[in-house]
């Protein structure tokens, strides 16, 4: 019997427990992420729709800021010419030199320093100062180096071919008449805007409207789209009543008189009696508007309208006119001036020359203060002031020049007799040379006040009768005698013509009274037979022994009036008897 084989201890294989792997996609996480993605997508779509459809303006604005450029197309300023078409102000094409410092440094443009020094030399700039200016503004894209350079300079700058240097079209105002008409025409600034005179008053009329070209550029500066084009509207021209020939004659005479008498200043105004046209208006000192170094306030002031003066005896004809107009006096009136001294209140009125028992003509001829004061005191002071106002005193002229003043026109409730007396011979009132010329033009027009004009095509305003025609004719005839032998205005005569004039010499007011400085005046009309021109000459503060209006301003009056009558072809009206002045 076999022995049973013992059983081997056989180890049963143990089945390993395999863990189940977690699923790669967890449903709730997936859904959460997907939800966020969808939400973000919807948000982006909504934002895109909002920007593109509902409110696209901001995005368009940002794009335009980066690509759209507007280039101004400059327009020419209107031409100013005199009554005969002679040009007094024109615009000429020039260019401005500008720099782009950012580009200059980006391209190492300053390495060739000698070329930059050459640029500085042609522009009249300091060499090192130019380099410092560019270095100081290295992050800027535009700075001016020089404005209004001429074509020859522009050509030289272009040929230098410096990186970051460009040229920009401009226009520059040129004044062919220079200092002769500077106070009337005025001047423009570096940017072409009027600063003084008619250039300032008629800025909108002369400027016109610049054109605009709107374009789109790419990142390289190339034009990729022409968006719009607005054509420029050129400035409109101005034609003046000024006659440049007469202007030149008047300026030369005034400038010479100011130099001869070492005066502070001088002015002259010439008016066409029939139309009210201002034919000449000059001042000395003057300035050349083409030279900016002369743009100083004391030179640029148009003293004919900005400076008011006490007119002195040049006011006497208007007191005489008021007396005749109101019937207070008549052509046969005789005034006893006594010994040339009249006590008025606690003061005295004096004559420089005794006139005795004087006719109205003699009172004007001898310029009797006592005689004219006697006439004024017979009238109501309001009648005198009304006549002053009617002929143009106390009012602006309406010529629209900047800086015009009205002067001092007294308006009091009470007047002392002495104040009424001095008002008659030009004290206590101040007027401008233009106002005084307007008054004499009204007298020469037989009492009809014509509005003053400086523009040939713009005759606005209405004329009116300021005084009786017969009274005005009588005063005009009296003024002729003032230029004859024994009168104060002998040196104002013009050979071949009958001239009427009145001189004035007034002391300049100062704080507390009057100074030792004088203003010399001569005002008048010509020819007497048919008055055509009215002229006023003022010489301010002449030095030396000569300061009377007849000796200082009289010869200037004669010279200007003679030239004007001849140039305008006014027929002579003097007879041999009137030439003698008997």
XYZ file of C-alpha atoms in Angstrom:
582
model
C 0.000 0.000 0.000
C 1.323 3.201 -1.125
C 1.841 5.769 1.303
C -0.211 8.714 0.570
C 1.807 11.465 -0.958
C 1.751 14.320 1.334
C 0.108 17.456 -0.172
C 2.396 20.220 -0.963
C 1.575 23.441 0.598
C 0.626 25.150 -2.593
C -0.091 28.854 -2.181
C -3.148 29.897 -3.985
C -2.710 32.908 -6.155
C -4.212 35.944 -4.593
C -6.259 38.043 -6.911
C -5.154 41.642 -6.664
C -7.874 44.079 -6.084
C -7.881 46.599 -8.927
C -9.075 50.040 -7.907
C -11.441 51.716 -10.245
C -9.896 54.864 -11.845
C -11.682 58.151 -11.324
C -13.377 59.311 -14.522
C -11.363 61.849 -16.566
C -14.377 64.162 -16.975
C -16.325 65.090 -13.960
C -19.663 66.212 -15.103
C -20.251 69.039 -12.716
C -16.773 70.528 -13.215
C -17.082 70.287 -16.919
C -20.400 72.003 -16.852
C -19.003 74.741 -14.600
C -16.027 75.471 -16.879
C -18.209 75.291 -19.921
C -20.571 77.710 -18.313
C -17.756 80.173 -17.637
C -16.511 79.836 -21.206
C -19.956 80.424 -22.612
C -20.454 83.363 -20.267
C -17.131 84.895 -21.290
C -17.954 84.349 -24.937
C -21.344 85.959 -24.539
C -19.729 88.833 -22.683
C -17.205 89.363 -25.482
C -19.916 89.128 -28.101
C -22.059 91.569 -26.171
C -19.175 93.973 -25.702
C -18.268 93.712 -29.361
C -21.854 94.344 -30.385
C -22.064 97.288 -27.991
C -18.882 98.856 -29.365
C -19.540 98.119 -33.017
C -23.283 98.724 -33.209
C -24.637 100.633 -30.245
C -21.749 103.010 -29.414
C -18.985 102.895 -32.030
C -18.037 106.582 -31.737
C -15.299 106.191 -29.155
C -13.555 103.450 -31.136
C -13.835 105.448 -34.334
C -12.463 108.487 -32.513
C -9.474 106.526 -31.259
C -8.804 105.177 -34.754
C -9.120 108.614 -36.300
C -6.740 110.101 -33.763
C -4.113 107.671 -34.972
C -4.693 107.887 -38.703
C -6.727 110.940 -39.752
C -4.946 114.238 -40.355
C -6.381 117.641 -41.252
C -4.154 119.936 -43.303
C -5.023 123.628 -43.412
C -4.925 125.272 -46.818
C -3.953 128.904 -46.142
C -5.775 131.686 -47.926
C -4.466 135.050 -49.049
C -5.423 138.076 -46.976
C -7.385 140.753 -48.831
C -5.504 143.556 -50.564
C -5.816 147.101 -49.211
C -5.561 149.839 -51.840
C -6.034 153.593 -52.030
C -8.815 155.366 -53.911
C -6.864 155.088 -57.184
C -6.105 151.368 -56.836
C -2.527 151.723 -55.614
C -1.744 148.787 -53.341
C -1.038 149.669 -49.722
C -1.046 146.163 -48.195
C -0.520 142.850 -49.994
C 0.197 139.255 -48.971
C 3.271 137.518 -50.365
C 3.967 133.749 -50.142
C 6.657 132.715 -47.663
C 7.479 129.594 -45.671
C 8.130 128.617 -42.073
C 11.011 126.302 -41.122
C 10.033 123.685 -38.531
C 11.739 120.734 -36.852
C 10.715 117.307 -35.575
C 13.242 116.740 -32.717
C 12.044 113.160 -32.124
C 12.891 112.195 -35.701
C 16.160 114.112 -35.593
C 17.450 112.096 -32.612
C 15.987 108.859 -33.950
C 18.057 109.228 -37.109
C 21.125 110.667 -35.343
C 20.609 113.830 -37.297
C 22.843 115.984 -35.109
C 25.943 113.981 -35.997
C 26.687 116.244 -38.970
C 26.901 119.353 -36.828
C 28.354 121.578 -39.552
C 25.184 121.249 -41.617
C 23.156 122.364 -38.619
C 25.440 125.342 -38.175
C 24.828 126.180 -41.838
C 21.071 126.059 -41.162
C 21.475 128.397 -38.207
C 23.489 130.840 -40.312
C 20.938 131.063 -43.100
C 18.093 131.550 -40.599
C 20.012 134.204 -38.679
C 20.057 132.123 -35.490
C 22.812 131.403 -32.988
C 24.509 128.141 -33.976
C 24.769 126.600 -30.530
C 21.433 128.107 -29.538
C 19.737 126.215 -32.360
C 21.284 122.913 -31.258
C 20.302 123.567 -27.631
C 16.724 124.301 -28.675
C 16.451 120.969 -30.474
C 18.051 119.062 -27.584
C 15.758 120.746 -25.088
C 12.681 119.571 -27.012
C 13.958 116.136 -28.020
C 10.630 114.392 -27.326
C 8.482 116.841 -29.262
C 7.262 116.278 -32.801
C 6.955 119.915 -33.931
C 8.700 123.186 -33.117
C 9.177 126.329 -35.172
C 12.730 127.342 -35.994
C 11.969 130.449 -38.066
C 8.815 132.021 -39.446
C 8.190 133.817 -42.724
C 11.452 133.084 -44.525
C 11.835 134.188 -48.142
C 11.963 131.772 -51.115
C 15.776 131.934 -51.423
C 16.218 130.869 -47.810
C 13.608 128.139 -48.220
C 15.480 126.741 -51.217
C 18.757 126.647 -49.267
C 17.083 124.859 -46.321
C 15.564 122.319 -48.676
C 18.932 121.591 -50.275
C 20.535 120.916 -46.875
C 18.334 117.775 -46.630
C 18.514 117.616 -42.856
C 16.439 114.853 -41.222
C 13.446 116.114 -39.274
C 13.449 119.566 -40.910
C 10.407 120.669 -42.909
C 8.902 123.714 -44.599
C 5.368 124.991 -44.140
C 3.568 127.395 -46.487
C 2.679 130.782 -44.995
C 1.949 134.299 -46.183
C 3.503 137.542 -45.053
C 1.951 140.993 -45.179
C 3.952 143.549 -47.145
C 3.304 147.293 -47.032
C 4.619 149.123 -50.115
C 3.887 152.561 -48.612
C 5.943 151.847 -45.497
C 5.716 154.466 -42.762
C 3.672 156.921 -44.861
C 0.332 155.145 -44.338
C 1.214 152.930 -41.389
C -1.195 154.525 -38.906
C -4.190 154.127 -41.198
C -3.399 150.683 -42.622
C -2.002 149.173 -39.413
C 0.014 145.965 -39.194
C -0.487 142.222 -38.752
C 1.208 139.867 -36.302
C 3.435 136.922 -37.127
C 0.340 134.715 -37.494
C -1.337 137.084 -39.932
C -3.920 138.618 -37.569
C -4.471 142.372 -37.576
C -2.953 144.268 -34.636
C -3.512 147.927 -35.505
C -5.394 150.189 -37.891
C -7.706 148.860 -40.568
C -5.919 145.502 -40.429
C -7.444 145.096 -36.979
C -10.828 146.777 -37.550
C -11.614 144.716 -40.650
C -9.941 141.471 -39.556
C -12.850 139.208 -40.529
C -13.369 140.939 -43.867
C -9.695 140.749 -44.861
C -8.931 137.267 -43.516
C -11.429 135.171 -45.464
C -11.643 131.479 -44.583
C -8.849 128.916 -44.840
C -9.488 125.640 -46.643
C -9.125 122.170 -45.091
C -8.004 118.851 -46.548
C -8.841 115.781 -44.472
C -6.782 112.640 -45.212
C -6.011 109.259 -43.676
C -2.430 108.033 -43.298
C -0.990 104.615 -42.566
C 1.718 103.889 -39.995
C 4.417 104.862 -42.473
C 2.910 108.274 -43.096
C 1.590 107.454 -46.522
C -1.755 108.901 -47.618
C -4.208 106.024 -48.049
C -7.473 107.941 -48.260
C -8.622 111.446 -49.193
C -11.610 111.964 -46.939
C -12.747 115.505 -47.709
C -11.639 118.810 -49.186
C -12.951 122.239 -48.250
C -11.739 124.946 -50.594
C -10.482 128.184 -49.131
C -12.325 131.489 -49.407
C -9.857 134.332 -49.998
C -10.073 137.551 -48.023
C -12.002 140.454 -49.489
C -10.216 143.602 -50.641
C -10.550 147.054 -49.090
C -10.393 150.222 -51.175
C -9.880 153.366 -49.150
C -10.757 157.005 -49.674
C -7.096 157.796 -48.938
C -5.133 159.232 -51.877
C -1.598 157.925 -51.497
C -0.175 160.892 -53.408
C -1.673 163.334 -50.930
C -0.719 161.056 -48.074
C 2.924 161.196 -49.135
C 2.905 164.998 -49.462
C 1.326 165.442 -46.026
C 3.642 162.969 -44.319
C 6.775 164.512 -45.790
C 5.707 168.000 -44.654
C 4.733 166.901 -41.136
C 7.891 164.856 -40.639
C 10.062 167.783 -41.717
C 8.226 170.228 -39.435
C 8.591 167.930 -36.423
C 12.324 167.703 -37.119
C 12.760 171.449 -37.759
C 11.021 172.531 -34.566
C 12.231 169.552 -32.493
C 8.590 168.851 -31.693
C 7.258 165.825 -29.859
C 4.872 164.889 -32.649
C 2.754 166.204 -35.481
C -0.481 165.288 -37.280
C -2.342 166.324 -40.410
C -5.820 165.408 -41.687
C -7.161 166.305 -45.147
C -10.879 165.884 -45.951
C -12.954 166.266 -49.111
C -15.548 168.849 -48.097
C -18.258 167.684 -50.511
C -18.166 163.937 -49.810
C -16.652 163.577 -46.333
C -13.890 161.341 -47.740
C -10.677 161.350 -45.724
C -7.970 161.938 -48.334
C -4.969 161.915 -45.998
C -4.270 161.159 -42.353
C -0.647 161.214 -41.221
C 1.392 161.383 -38.034
C 5.029 161.803 -37.097
C 6.778 159.925 -35.643
C 5.614 156.922 -37.623
C 6.890 153.368 -38.085
C 7.672 150.985 -40.919
C 5.293 147.998 -40.581
C 7.719 145.904 -42.658
C 10.326 146.249 -39.892
C 9.192 144.647 -36.647
C 11.971 146.352 -34.712
C 10.002 149.606 -35.070
C 6.776 148.287 -33.543
C 6.902 150.559 -30.507
C 3.844 152.068 -28.869
C 4.929 155.712 -29.179
C 5.474 155.209 -32.920
C 2.341 153.147 -33.570
C -0.179 155.543 -31.970
C -2.455 157.204 -34.512
C -2.367 160.609 -32.848
C -4.912 162.075 -35.241
C -7.620 160.081 -33.434
C -6.068 159.035 -30.099
C -4.674 162.356 -28.825
C -7.053 165.114 -27.775
C -5.836 168.702 -27.537
C -7.252 172.070 -26.552
C -7.872 173.636 -29.974
C -7.303 177.245 -28.953
C -8.334 179.960 -31.395
C -9.277 177.497 -34.127
C -12.656 177.287 -32.324
C -13.469 180.975 -32.805
C -15.109 180.605 -36.242
C -17.710 178.264 -34.747
C -18.656 180.739 -32.013
C -19.029 183.318 -34.752
C -21.126 180.824 -36.738
C -23.366 180.163 -33.735
C -23.870 183.886 -33.144
C -24.848 184.516 -36.774
C -27.026 181.400 -36.874
C -28.939 182.435 -33.738
C -29.210 186.081 -34.784
C -27.221 187.309 -31.778
C -24.898 189.185 -34.136
C -25.103 190.298 -37.779
C -22.568 191.192 -40.466
C -22.614 194.843 -39.351
C -22.009 194.144 -35.659
C -19.114 196.070 -34.098
C -17.515 194.850 -30.870
C -15.596 197.275 -28.691
C -12.591 195.369 -27.369
C -11.238 198.394 -25.516
C -7.583 198.174 -24.631
C -7.482 194.422 -25.166
C -8.262 193.462 -21.568
C -11.686 192.408 -20.302
C -12.484 191.566 -16.718
C -14.793 188.558 -16.412
C -15.693 187.697 -12.849
C -12.478 187.658 -10.880
C -10.290 186.933 -13.923
C -9.146 188.686 -17.069
C -9.346 187.892 -20.758
C -6.471 189.399 -22.772
C -5.677 190.029 -26.407
C -2.155 189.622 -27.762
C -2.846 192.590 -30.074
C -5.272 195.449 -29.536
C -8.202 195.418 -31.930
C -10.195 198.442 -30.665
C -13.666 198.728 -32.137
C -13.621 195.680 -34.346
C -15.917 194.159 -36.955
C -16.582 190.446 -36.961
C -13.982 189.972 -39.692
C -11.385 191.912 -37.687
C -12.084 189.822 -34.597
C -11.197 186.668 -36.518
C -8.369 188.325 -38.414
C -6.696 189.635 -35.259
C -7.799 186.553 -33.270
C -9.271 188.743 -30.537
C -10.045 186.796 -27.384
C -11.943 189.775 -25.952
C -14.077 190.130 -29.071
C -15.052 186.450 -29.344
C -15.635 186.190 -25.587
C -17.984 189.188 -25.765
C -20.019 187.432 -28.465
C -20.091 184.178 -26.494
C -21.288 185.924 -23.328
C -24.205 187.414 -25.256
C -25.402 183.893 -26.042
C -26.663 181.044 -23.948
C -23.727 178.673 -23.404
C -25.944 175.816 -24.535
C -26.167 177.397 -27.989
C -22.386 177.452 -28.237
C -22.148 173.816 -27.112
C -24.921 172.808 -29.526
C -22.972 174.303 -32.424
C -19.799 172.544 -31.283
C -21.672 169.249 -31.191
C -23.336 169.804 -34.575
C -20.054 170.280 -36.425
C -18.577 167.084 -34.958
C -16.980 167.774 -31.586
C -17.634 165.354 -28.728
C -18.501 162.458 -31.066
C -16.528 159.606 -32.608
C -16.068 159.983 -36.343
C -17.396 156.554 -37.337
C -14.338 155.618 -39.422
C -13.839 152.506 -37.249
C -10.171 152.917 -36.455
C -9.097 151.412 -33.119
C -8.198 153.742 -30.288
C -10.324 156.732 -31.297
C -11.329 159.032 -28.435
C -14.150 161.555 -28.187
C -12.071 164.215 -26.464
C -13.453 166.245 -23.574
C -16.821 167.824 -24.213
C -17.962 169.655 -21.072
C -21.518 169.217 -19.865
C -22.164 171.171 -16.708
C -25.233 172.460 -14.995
C -23.553 175.695 -14.002
C -21.070 177.751 -15.918
C -19.177 180.704 -14.588
C -18.887 183.693 -16.957
C -15.126 183.150 -17.195
C -15.639 179.499 -18.191
C -18.073 180.584 -20.905
C -15.545 183.129 -22.141
C -12.615 180.706 -22.294
C -14.786 178.073 -23.979
C -15.149 180.529 -26.880
C -11.420 180.546 -27.621
C -10.767 176.845 -27.181
C -9.966 176.289 -23.526
C -11.856 173.869 -21.286
C -12.600 171.593 -24.249
C -10.381 169.077 -26.037
C -10.774 167.635 -29.523
C -8.866 165.321 -31.840
C -7.267 166.568 -35.077
C -9.799 164.473 -37.008
C -12.732 166.119 -35.210
C -11.308 169.574 -35.912
C -10.869 168.741 -39.606
C -14.444 167.429 -39.710
C -15.708 170.703 -38.210
C -13.906 172.795 -40.837
C -15.196 170.490 -43.581
C -18.734 171.139 -42.305
C -18.078 174.878 -42.368
C -16.665 174.626 -45.912
C -19.726 172.625 -46.993
C -21.831 175.649 -46.108
C -23.062 174.214 -42.830
C -23.912 170.687 -44.018
C -22.321 167.981 -41.864
C -21.209 165.073 -44.071
C -20.358 161.749 -42.365
C -16.673 160.918 -42.623
C -15.611 157.957 -44.744
C -12.423 155.931 -44.891
C -13.752 153.174 -47.191
C -14.555 154.177 -50.747
C -17.427 151.729 -51.145
C -19.033 152.205 -47.743
C -20.662 155.623 -47.534
C -22.924 155.067 -44.540
C -24.536 157.685 -42.344
C -26.737 160.638 -43.206
C -25.778 164.237 -43.720
C -27.624 166.993 -41.906
C -27.595 170.745 -41.741
C -25.587 171.966 -38.763
C -25.837 175.718 -39.467
C -27.501 178.213 -41.757
C -25.887 178.313 -45.207
C -25.693 182.133 -45.349
C -24.066 182.255 -41.912
C -21.543 179.620 -42.961
C -20.694 181.522 -46.166
C -20.082 184.712 -44.188
C -17.719 182.947 -41.795
C -15.875 181.312 -44.726
C -15.356 184.736 -46.294
C -14.069 186.065 -42.955
C -11.539 183.232 -42.785
C -10.100 184.336 -46.129
C -9.207 187.672 -44.590
C -7.255 185.899 -41.823
C -4.726 184.803 -44.485
C -4.325 188.333 -45.815
C -1.968 191.046 -44.625
C -2.431 191.734 -40.925
C -4.015 188.347 -40.245
C -2.558 185.540 -38.148
C -2.554 182.957 -40.960
C -0.604 184.793 -43.651
C 1.863 181.913 -43.988
C -0.997 179.511 -44.743
C -1.706 181.156 -48.117
C -1.370 179.196 -51.348
C -0.305 181.087 -54.489
C -3.068 181.107 -57.088
C -5.832 180.109 -54.670
C -8.105 181.856 -52.220
C -7.560 180.173 -48.871
C -9.334 180.604 -45.546
C -7.580 179.518 -42.373
C -7.451 180.064 -38.634
C -4.456 179.527 -36.413
C -4.372 178.425 -32.796
C -1.759 178.302 -30.072
C -2.800 176.551 -26.878
C -0.810 175.824 -23.753
C -0.786 172.210 -22.645
C -2.644 171.433 -19.466
C -0.932 169.876 -16.482
C -1.927 169.059 -12.921
C -3.048 172.287 -11.275
C -2.910 174.509 -14.357
C -1.015 174.931 -17.617
C 2.573 174.105 -18.533
C 5.121 175.997 -20.641
C 4.605 173.617 -23.572
C 2.445 174.608 -26.525
C 0.379 173.037 -29.281
C 0.515 174.893 -32.607
C -2.424 174.548 -34.989
C -3.616 175.799 -38.359
C -6.983 174.764 -39.765
C -8.694 175.940 -42.907
C -10.391 175.363 -46.238
C -9.725 176.028 -49.932
C -10.562 177.308 -52.439
C -12.855 179.931 -50.929
C -14.933 180.447 -54.076
C -16.072 176.816 -53.972
C -14.528 174.994 -50.984
C -13.206 171.567 -51.883
C -10.695 170.630 -49.170
C -10.460 171.042 -45.405
C -7.060 170.626 -43.729
C -5.844 170.622 -40.132
C -2.170 170.686 -39.130
C -1.084 170.110 -35.517
C 2.491 170.422 -34.227
C 2.817 169.232 -30.641
C 5.322 170.860 -28.278
C 7.592 172.774 -30.686
C 10.852 173.847 -29.039
C 12.573 177.211 -29.175
C 11.187 180.708 -29.616
C 8.826 179.766 -32.443
C 5.638 178.198 -31.113
C 2.740 180.215 -32.569
C 0.350 178.358 -34.838
C 0.821 180.808 -37.684
C 4.606 180.466 -37.854
C 4.912 176.753 -36.980
C 1.868 175.041 -38.502
C 0.990 177.708 -41.112
C 3.788 176.902 -43.603
C 3.015 173.183 -43.340
C -0.644 173.941 -44.089
C 0.381 175.930 -47.161
C 2.684 173.203 -48.486
C 0.157 170.380 -48.054
C -2.803 172.363 -49.381
C -0.816 173.546 -52.410
C 0.182 169.990 -53.339
C -3.335 168.669 -52.820
C -5.034 171.350 -54.936
C -2.586 170.831 -57.777
C -2.730 167.030 -57.751
C -6.539 167.075 -57.690
C -6.571 169.598 -60.569
C -8.632 172.123 -58.656
C -8.853 175.289 -60.742
C -7.151 178.376 -59.270
C -9.608 181.054 -58.131
C -7.369 183.889 -56.941
C -7.414 187.233 -58.735
C -4.459 189.648 -58.747
C -6.287 191.771 -56.179
C -6.898 188.850 -53.823
C -3.291 187.733 -54.271
C -2.168 191.074 -52.881
C -4.303 190.477 -49.827
C -5.435 194.076 -49.536
